[in-house]
Amino acid sequence: MVAAFFLPVIVILIISRYAIADDWACGSGQFLEDVAEIDVNNDCPENKAAMNACCVTHDSCYGGQQARSTCDDNFCKCLTNATASSSVCSTKESPEWCNLVKVFGGMAYETTSTTSPTTPTTPTTPTSPTASTTPTTPTTPTTRTTPNTSTTSTTLTTPTDSFLSYIISWFHG
């Protein structure tokens, strides 16, 4: 029964892959990216570019290791604005995608912290117009790295690979 449902979906995804743009950034892993793009193409193609921009910003936020809740909240607000002109996308894709990142985004967020070293930034104090104009020497940033603690023999190359593996293992029980 399950195979009868998924087989046509997989065939459609494989066939439609040739018509899907390579710069699409919504979804985690190629399969989920394809599903998300097909949904948007069917439900609200006029909102596609704005929704994709939300995904790019969200990925960048995770990569920069900003607070996960901030990344997710900003993503949800961005999607709300991006889909406001579509009754379908504003009631379907936007809340679904928002919930997906809040529920499943933790694994992608944690993976980016172990695979993408970040450079912490030192806050600067704004100077007033009357303050000295002598340039200050910037401090040298330090790079924070976390060792890879993976015990599997498969090397995951991106956060989306890890997340997709998690989803697949969840379905297989």
PDB file of C-alpha atoms in Angstrom:
ATOM      1  CA  MET A   1       0.000   0.000   0.000  1.00  0.00           C
ATOM      2  CA  VAL A   2       2.726   2.473   0.980  1.00  0.00           C
ATOM      3  CA  ALA A   3       4.884   1.512  -2.009  1.00  0.00           C
ATOM      4  CA  ALA A   4       1.909   2.005  -4.328  1.00  0.00           C
ATOM      5  CA  PHE A   5       1.600   5.574  -3.055  1.00  0.00           C
ATOM      6  CA  PHE A   6       5.276   6.505  -3.021  1.00  0.00           C
ATOM      7  CA  LEU A   7       6.259   4.957  -6.361  1.00  0.00           C
ATOM      8  CA  PRO A   8       4.290   7.470  -8.475  1.00  0.00           C
ATOM      9  CA  VAL A   9       5.558  10.322  -6.289  1.00  0.00           C
ATOM     10  CA  ILE A  10       9.162   9.215  -6.770  1.00  0.00           C
ATOM     11  CA  VAL A  11       8.692   8.804 -10.523  1.00  0.00           C
ATOM     12  CA  ILE A  12       7.173  12.289 -10.776  1.00  0.00           C
ATOM     13  CA  LEU A  13      10.039  13.748  -8.756  1.00  0.00           C
ATOM     14  CA  ILE A  14      12.657  12.061 -10.909  1.00  0.00           C
ATOM     15  CA  ILE A  15      11.001  13.206 -14.125  1.00  0.00           C
ATOM     16  CA  SER A  16      10.374  16.725 -12.849  1.00  0.00           C
ATOM     17  CA  ARG A  17      13.955  17.065 -11.595  1.00  0.00           C
ATOM     18  CA  TYR A  18      15.010  18.154 -15.051  1.00  0.00           C
ATOM     19  CA  ALA A  19      12.620  21.121 -14.926  1.00  0.00           C
ATOM     20  CA  ILE A  20      13.563  22.283 -11.433  1.00  0.00           C
ATOM     21  CA  ALA A  21      15.995  25.170 -11.014  1.00  0.00           C
ATOM     22  CA  ASP A  22      19.314  24.447  -9.337  1.00  0.00           C
ATOM     23  CA  ASP A  23      19.234  27.583  -7.183  1.00  0.00           C
ATOM     24  CA  TRP A  24      16.250  26.449  -5.120  1.00  0.00           C
ATOM     25  CA  ALA A  25      17.244  26.477  -1.443  1.00  0.00           C
ATOM     26  CA  CYS A  26      14.102  25.354   0.401  1.00  0.00           C
ATOM     27  CA  GLY A  27      14.128  21.878   1.863  1.00  0.00           C
ATOM     28  CA  SER A  28      16.768  19.653   3.339  1.00  0.00           C
ATOM     29  CA  GLY A  29      18.370  17.293   0.857  1.00  0.00           C
ATOM     30  CA  GLN A  30      17.528  16.914  -2.797  1.00  0.00           C
ATOM     31  CA  PHE A  31      14.327  14.911  -2.313  1.00  0.00           C
ATOM     32  CA  LEU A  32      12.783  17.367   0.155  1.00  0.00           C
ATOM     33  CA  GLU A  33      13.950  20.329  -1.940  1.00  0.00           C
ATOM     34  CA  ASP A  34      12.142  18.827  -4.929  1.00  0.00           C
ATOM     35  CA  VAL A  35       8.963  18.237  -2.915  1.00  0.00           C
ATOM     36  CA  ALA A  36       8.996  21.810  -1.579  1.00  0.00           C
ATOM     37  CA  GLU A  37       9.595  23.293  -5.019  1.00  0.00           C
ATOM     38  CA  ILE A  38       6.830  21.252  -6.634  1.00  0.00           C
ATOM     39  CA  ASP A  39       4.422  22.386  -3.889  1.00  0.00           C
ATOM     40  CA  VAL A  40       5.282  26.033  -4.460  1.00  0.00           C
ATOM     41  CA  ASN A  41       5.142  25.689  -8.244  1.00  0.00           C
ATOM     42  CA  ASN A  42       1.652  24.197  -7.930  1.00  0.00           C
ATOM     43  CA  ASP A  43       0.244  26.369  -5.131  1.00  0.00           C
ATOM     44  CA  CYS A  44       1.788  29.815  -5.475  1.00  0.00           C
ATOM     45  CA  PRO A  45       4.472  30.202  -8.141  1.00  0.00           C
ATOM     46  CA  GLU A  46       4.210  33.982  -7.849  1.00  0.00           C
ATOM     47  CA  ASN A  47       5.650  33.746  -4.316  1.00  0.00           C
ATOM     48  CA  LYS A  48       8.483  31.367  -5.196  1.00  0.00           C
ATOM     49  CA  ALA A  49      11.351  33.872  -5.330  1.00  0.00           C
ATOM     50  CA  ALA A  50      10.380  35.531  -2.050  1.00  0.00           C
ATOM     51  CA  MET A  51       9.989  32.175  -0.290  1.00  0.00           C
ATOM     52  CA  ASN A  52      13.339  31.000  -1.637  1.00  0.00           C
ATOM     53  CA  ALA A  53      14.951  34.182  -0.280  1.00  0.00           C
ATOM     54  CA  CYS A  54      13.579  33.284   3.169  1.00  0.00           C
ATOM     55  CA  CYS A  55      15.195  29.849   2.910  1.00  0.00           C
ATOM     56  CA  VAL A  56      18.549  31.282   1.813  1.00  0.00           C
ATOM     57  CA  THR A  57      18.513  33.716   4.742  1.00  0.00           C
ATOM     58  CA  HIS A  58      17.545  30.927   7.156  1.00  0.00           C
ATOM     59  CA  ASP A  59      20.354  28.669   5.915  1.00  0.00           C
ATOM     60  CA  SER A  60      22.805  31.537   6.307  1.00  0.00           C
ATOM     61  CA  CYS A  61      21.535  32.222   9.820  1.00  0.00           C
ATOM     62  CA  TYR A  62      22.092  28.579  10.810  1.00  0.00           C
ATOM     63  CA  GLY A  63      25.512  28.614   9.162  1.00  0.00           C
ATOM     64  CA  GLY A  64      26.455  31.711  11.144  1.00  0.00           C
ATOM     65  CA  GLN A  65      25.335  29.938  14.331  1.00  0.00           C
ATOM     66  CA  GLN A  66      23.059  32.741  15.449  1.00  0.00           C
ATOM     67  CA  ALA A  67      20.562  31.667  18.102  1.00  0.00           C
ATOM     68  CA  ARG A  68      18.438  28.923  16.562  1.00  0.00           C
ATOM     69  CA  SER A  69      15.190  30.382  17.892  1.00  0.00           C
ATOM     70  CA  THR A  70      16.068  33.725  16.296  1.00  0.00           C
ATOM     71  CA  CYS A  71      16.802  32.053  12.946  1.00  0.00           C
ATOM     72  CA  ASP A  72      13.549  30.086  13.070  1.00  0.00           C
ATOM     73  CA  ASP A  73      11.411  33.028  14.211  1.00  0.00           C
ATOM     74  CA  ASN A  74      12.851  35.272  11.493  1.00  0.00           C
ATOM     75  CA  PHE A  75      12.240  32.516   8.928  1.00  0.00           C
ATOM     76  CA  CYS A  76       8.595  32.229   9.982  1.00  0.00           C
ATOM     77  CA  LYS A  77       8.114  36.014   9.806  1.00  0.00           C
ATOM     78  CA  CYS A  78       9.783  36.104   6.405  1.00  0.00           C
ATOM     79  CA  LEU A  79       7.504  33.345   5.089  1.00  0.00           C
ATOM     80  CA  THR A  80       4.427  35.102   6.468  1.00  0.00           C
ATOM     81  CA  ASN A  81       5.387  38.238   4.542  1.00  0.00           C
ATOM     82  CA  ALA A  82       6.451  36.329   1.420  1.00  0.00           C
ATOM     83  CA  THR A  83       3.167  34.411   1.185  1.00  0.00           C
ATOM     84  CA  ALA A  84       0.737  37.150   2.263  1.00  0.00           C
ATOM     85  CA  SER A  85      -0.581  37.590  -1.285  1.00  0.00           C
ATOM     86  CA  SER A  86      -1.513  33.902  -1.641  1.00  0.00           C
ATOM     87  CA  SER A  87      -4.354  32.427   0.366  1.00  0.00           C
ATOM     88  CA  VAL A  88      -3.057  28.908  -0.332  1.00  0.00           C
ATOM     89  CA  CYS A  89       0.601  29.448   0.524  1.00  0.00           C
ATOM     90  CA  SER A  90      -0.157  31.664   3.513  1.00  0.00           C
ATOM     91  CA  THR A  91      -2.354  28.954   5.041  1.00  0.00           C
ATOM     92  CA  LYS A  92      -0.478  25.849   3.845  1.00  0.00           C
ATOM     93  CA  GLU A  93       3.236  26.179   3.008  1.00  0.00           C
ATOM     94  CA  SER A  94       4.098  29.041   5.347  1.00  0.00           C
ATOM     95  CA  PRO A  95       2.822  27.451   8.585  1.00  0.00           C
ATOM     96  CA  GLU A  96       3.981  23.968   7.537  1.00  0.00           C
ATOM     97  CA  TRP A  97       7.515  25.096   6.739  1.00  0.00           C
ATOM     98  CA  CYS A  98       7.646  27.176   9.905  1.00  0.00           C
ATOM     99  CA  ASN A  99       6.682  24.151  11.997  1.00  0.00           C
ATOM    100  CA  LEU A 100       9.138  21.914  10.126  1.00  0.00           C
ATOM    101  CA  VAL A 101      12.152  24.079  10.961  1.00  0.00           C
ATOM    102  CA  LYS A 102      11.056  24.416  14.575  1.00  0.00           C
ATOM    103  CA  VAL A 103      10.572  20.649  14.972  1.00  0.00           C
ATOM    104  CA  PHE A 104      13.309  19.217  12.755  1.00  0.00           C
ATOM    105  CA  GLY A 105      15.738  22.118  12.358  1.00  0.00           C
ATOM    106  CA  GLY A 106      17.734  21.244  15.462  1.00  0.00           C
ATOM    107  CA  MET A 107      19.663  18.517  13.721  1.00  0.00           C
ATOM    108  CA  ALA A 108      20.626  20.798  10.820  1.00  0.00           C
ATOM    109  CA  TYR A 109      21.538  23.565  13.259  1.00  0.00           C
ATOM    110  CA  GLU A 110      23.736  21.273  15.361  1.00  0.00           C
ATOM    111  CA  THR A 111      25.376  19.814  12.276  1.00  0.00           C
ATOM    112  CA  THR A 112      26.368  23.267  11.069  1.00  0.00           C
ATOM    113  CA  SER A 113      28.040  23.902  14.427  1.00  0.00           C
ATOM    114  CA  THR A 114      30.270  20.838  13.994  1.00  0.00           C
ATOM    115  CA  THR A 115      31.006  21.161  10.277  1.00  0.00           C
ATOM    116  CA  SER A 116      31.257  24.907   9.775  1.00  0.00           C
ATOM    117  CA  PRO A 117      33.758  26.691  11.963  1.00  0.00           C
ATOM    118  CA  THR A 118      32.540  30.140  12.840  1.00  0.00           C
ATOM    119  CA  THR A 119      34.395  33.298  13.591  1.00  0.00           C
ATOM    120  CA  PRO A 120      32.903  35.138  16.539  1.00  0.00           C
ATOM    121  CA  THR A 121      32.515  38.839  16.039  1.00  0.00           C
ATOM    122  CA  THR A 122      33.490  41.426  18.582  1.00  0.00           C
ATOM    123  CA  PRO A 123      30.841  44.102  19.041  1.00  0.00           C
ATOM    124  CA  THR A 124      32.084  47.589  18.308  1.00  0.00           C
ATOM    125  CA  THR A 125      31.050  50.718  20.097  1.00  0.00           C
ATOM    126  CA  PRO A 126      29.693  53.337  17.733  1.00  0.00           C
ATOM    127  CA  THR A 127      31.660  56.551  17.763  1.00  0.00           C
ATOM    128  CA  SER A 128      30.086  59.951  17.988  1.00  0.00           C
ATOM    129  CA  PRO A 129      30.889  62.672  15.450  1.00  0.00           C
ATOM    130  CA  THR A 130      32.959  64.483  18.097  1.00  0.00           C
ATOM    131  CA  ALA A 131      34.938  61.415  19.070  1.00  0.00           C
ATOM    132  CA  SER A 132      38.534  60.963  18.011  1.00  0.00           C
ATOM    133  CA  THR A 133      38.933  59.865  14.415  1.00  0.00           C
ATOM    134  CA  THR A 134      42.088  57.890  15.124  1.00  0.00           C
ATOM    135  CA  PRO A 135      41.631  54.449  13.575  1.00  0.00           C
ATOM    136  CA  THR A 136      41.653  51.581  15.986  1.00  0.00           C
ATOM    137  CA  THR A 137      43.322  48.284  15.323  1.00  0.00           C
ATOM    138  CA  PRO A 138      40.745  45.519  15.043  1.00  0.00           C
ATOM    139  CA  THR A 139      41.192  42.542  17.282  1.00  0.00           C
ATOM    140  CA  THR A 140      42.145  39.295  15.640  1.00  0.00           C
ATOM    141  CA  PRO A 141      39.144  36.992  15.623  1.00  0.00           C
ATOM    142  CA  THR A 142      39.514  33.479  16.898  1.00  0.00           C
ATOM    143  CA  THR A 143      38.084  30.511  15.099  1.00  0.00           C
ATOM    144  CA  ARG A 144      35.953  28.084  17.049  1.00  0.00           C
ATOM    145  CA  THR A 145      35.918  24.504  15.852  1.00  0.00           C
ATOM    146  CA  THR A 146      34.217  21.480  17.259  1.00  0.00           C
ATOM    147  CA  PRO A 147      35.683  18.045  16.575  1.00  0.00           C
ATOM    148  CA  ASN A 148      33.618  15.662  14.501  1.00  0.00           C
ATOM    149  CA  THR A 149      32.103  13.125  16.878  1.00  0.00           C
ATOM    150  CA  SER A 150      30.477  10.979  14.212  1.00  0.00           C
ATOM    151  CA  THR A 151      30.913   7.267  14.869  1.00  0.00           C
ATOM    152  CA  THR A 152      29.478   6.060  11.583  1.00  0.00           C
ATOM    153  CA  SER A 153      31.633   5.110   8.628  1.00  0.00           C
ATOM    154  CA  THR A 154      29.609   7.355   6.306  1.00  0.00           C
ATOM    155  CA  THR A 155      30.833  10.914   6.096  1.00  0.00           C
ATOM    156  CA  LEU A 156      28.070  13.476   5.933  1.00  0.00           C
ATOM    157  CA  THR A 157      29.141  16.442   3.875  1.00  0.00           C
ATOM    158  CA  THR A 158      26.357  18.918   4.592  1.00  0.00           C
ATOM    159  CA  PRO A 159      23.750  19.573   7.269  1.00  0.00           C
ATOM    160  CA  THR A 160      21.073  18.579   4.786  1.00  0.00           C
ATOM    161  CA  ASP A 161      22.654  15.136   4.300  1.00  0.00           C
ATOM    162  CA  SER A 162      22.455  14.553   8.041  1.00  0.00           C
ATOM    163  CA  PHE A 163      18.897  15.814   8.277  1.00  0.00           C
ATOM    164  CA  LEU A 164      17.772  13.711   5.324  1.00  0.00           C
ATOM    165  CA  SER A 165      19.392  10.639   6.889  1.00  0.00           C
ATOM    166  CA  TYR A 166      17.490  11.359  10.087  1.00  0.00           C
ATOM    167  CA  ILE A 167      14.170  11.620   8.238  1.00  0.00           C
ATOM    168  CA  ILE A 168      14.820   8.407   6.299  1.00  0.00           C
ATOM    169  CA  SER A 169      15.771   6.508   9.449  1.00  0.00           C
ATOM    170  CA  TRP A 170      12.665   7.853  11.188  1.00  0.00           C
ATOM    171  CA  PHE A 171      10.427   6.424   8.440  1.00  0.00           C
ATOM    172  CA  HIS A 172      12.208   3.069   8.544  1.00  0.00           C
ATOM    173  CA  GLY A 173      11.716   2.878  12.280  1.00  0.00           C
TER     174      GLY A 173
END
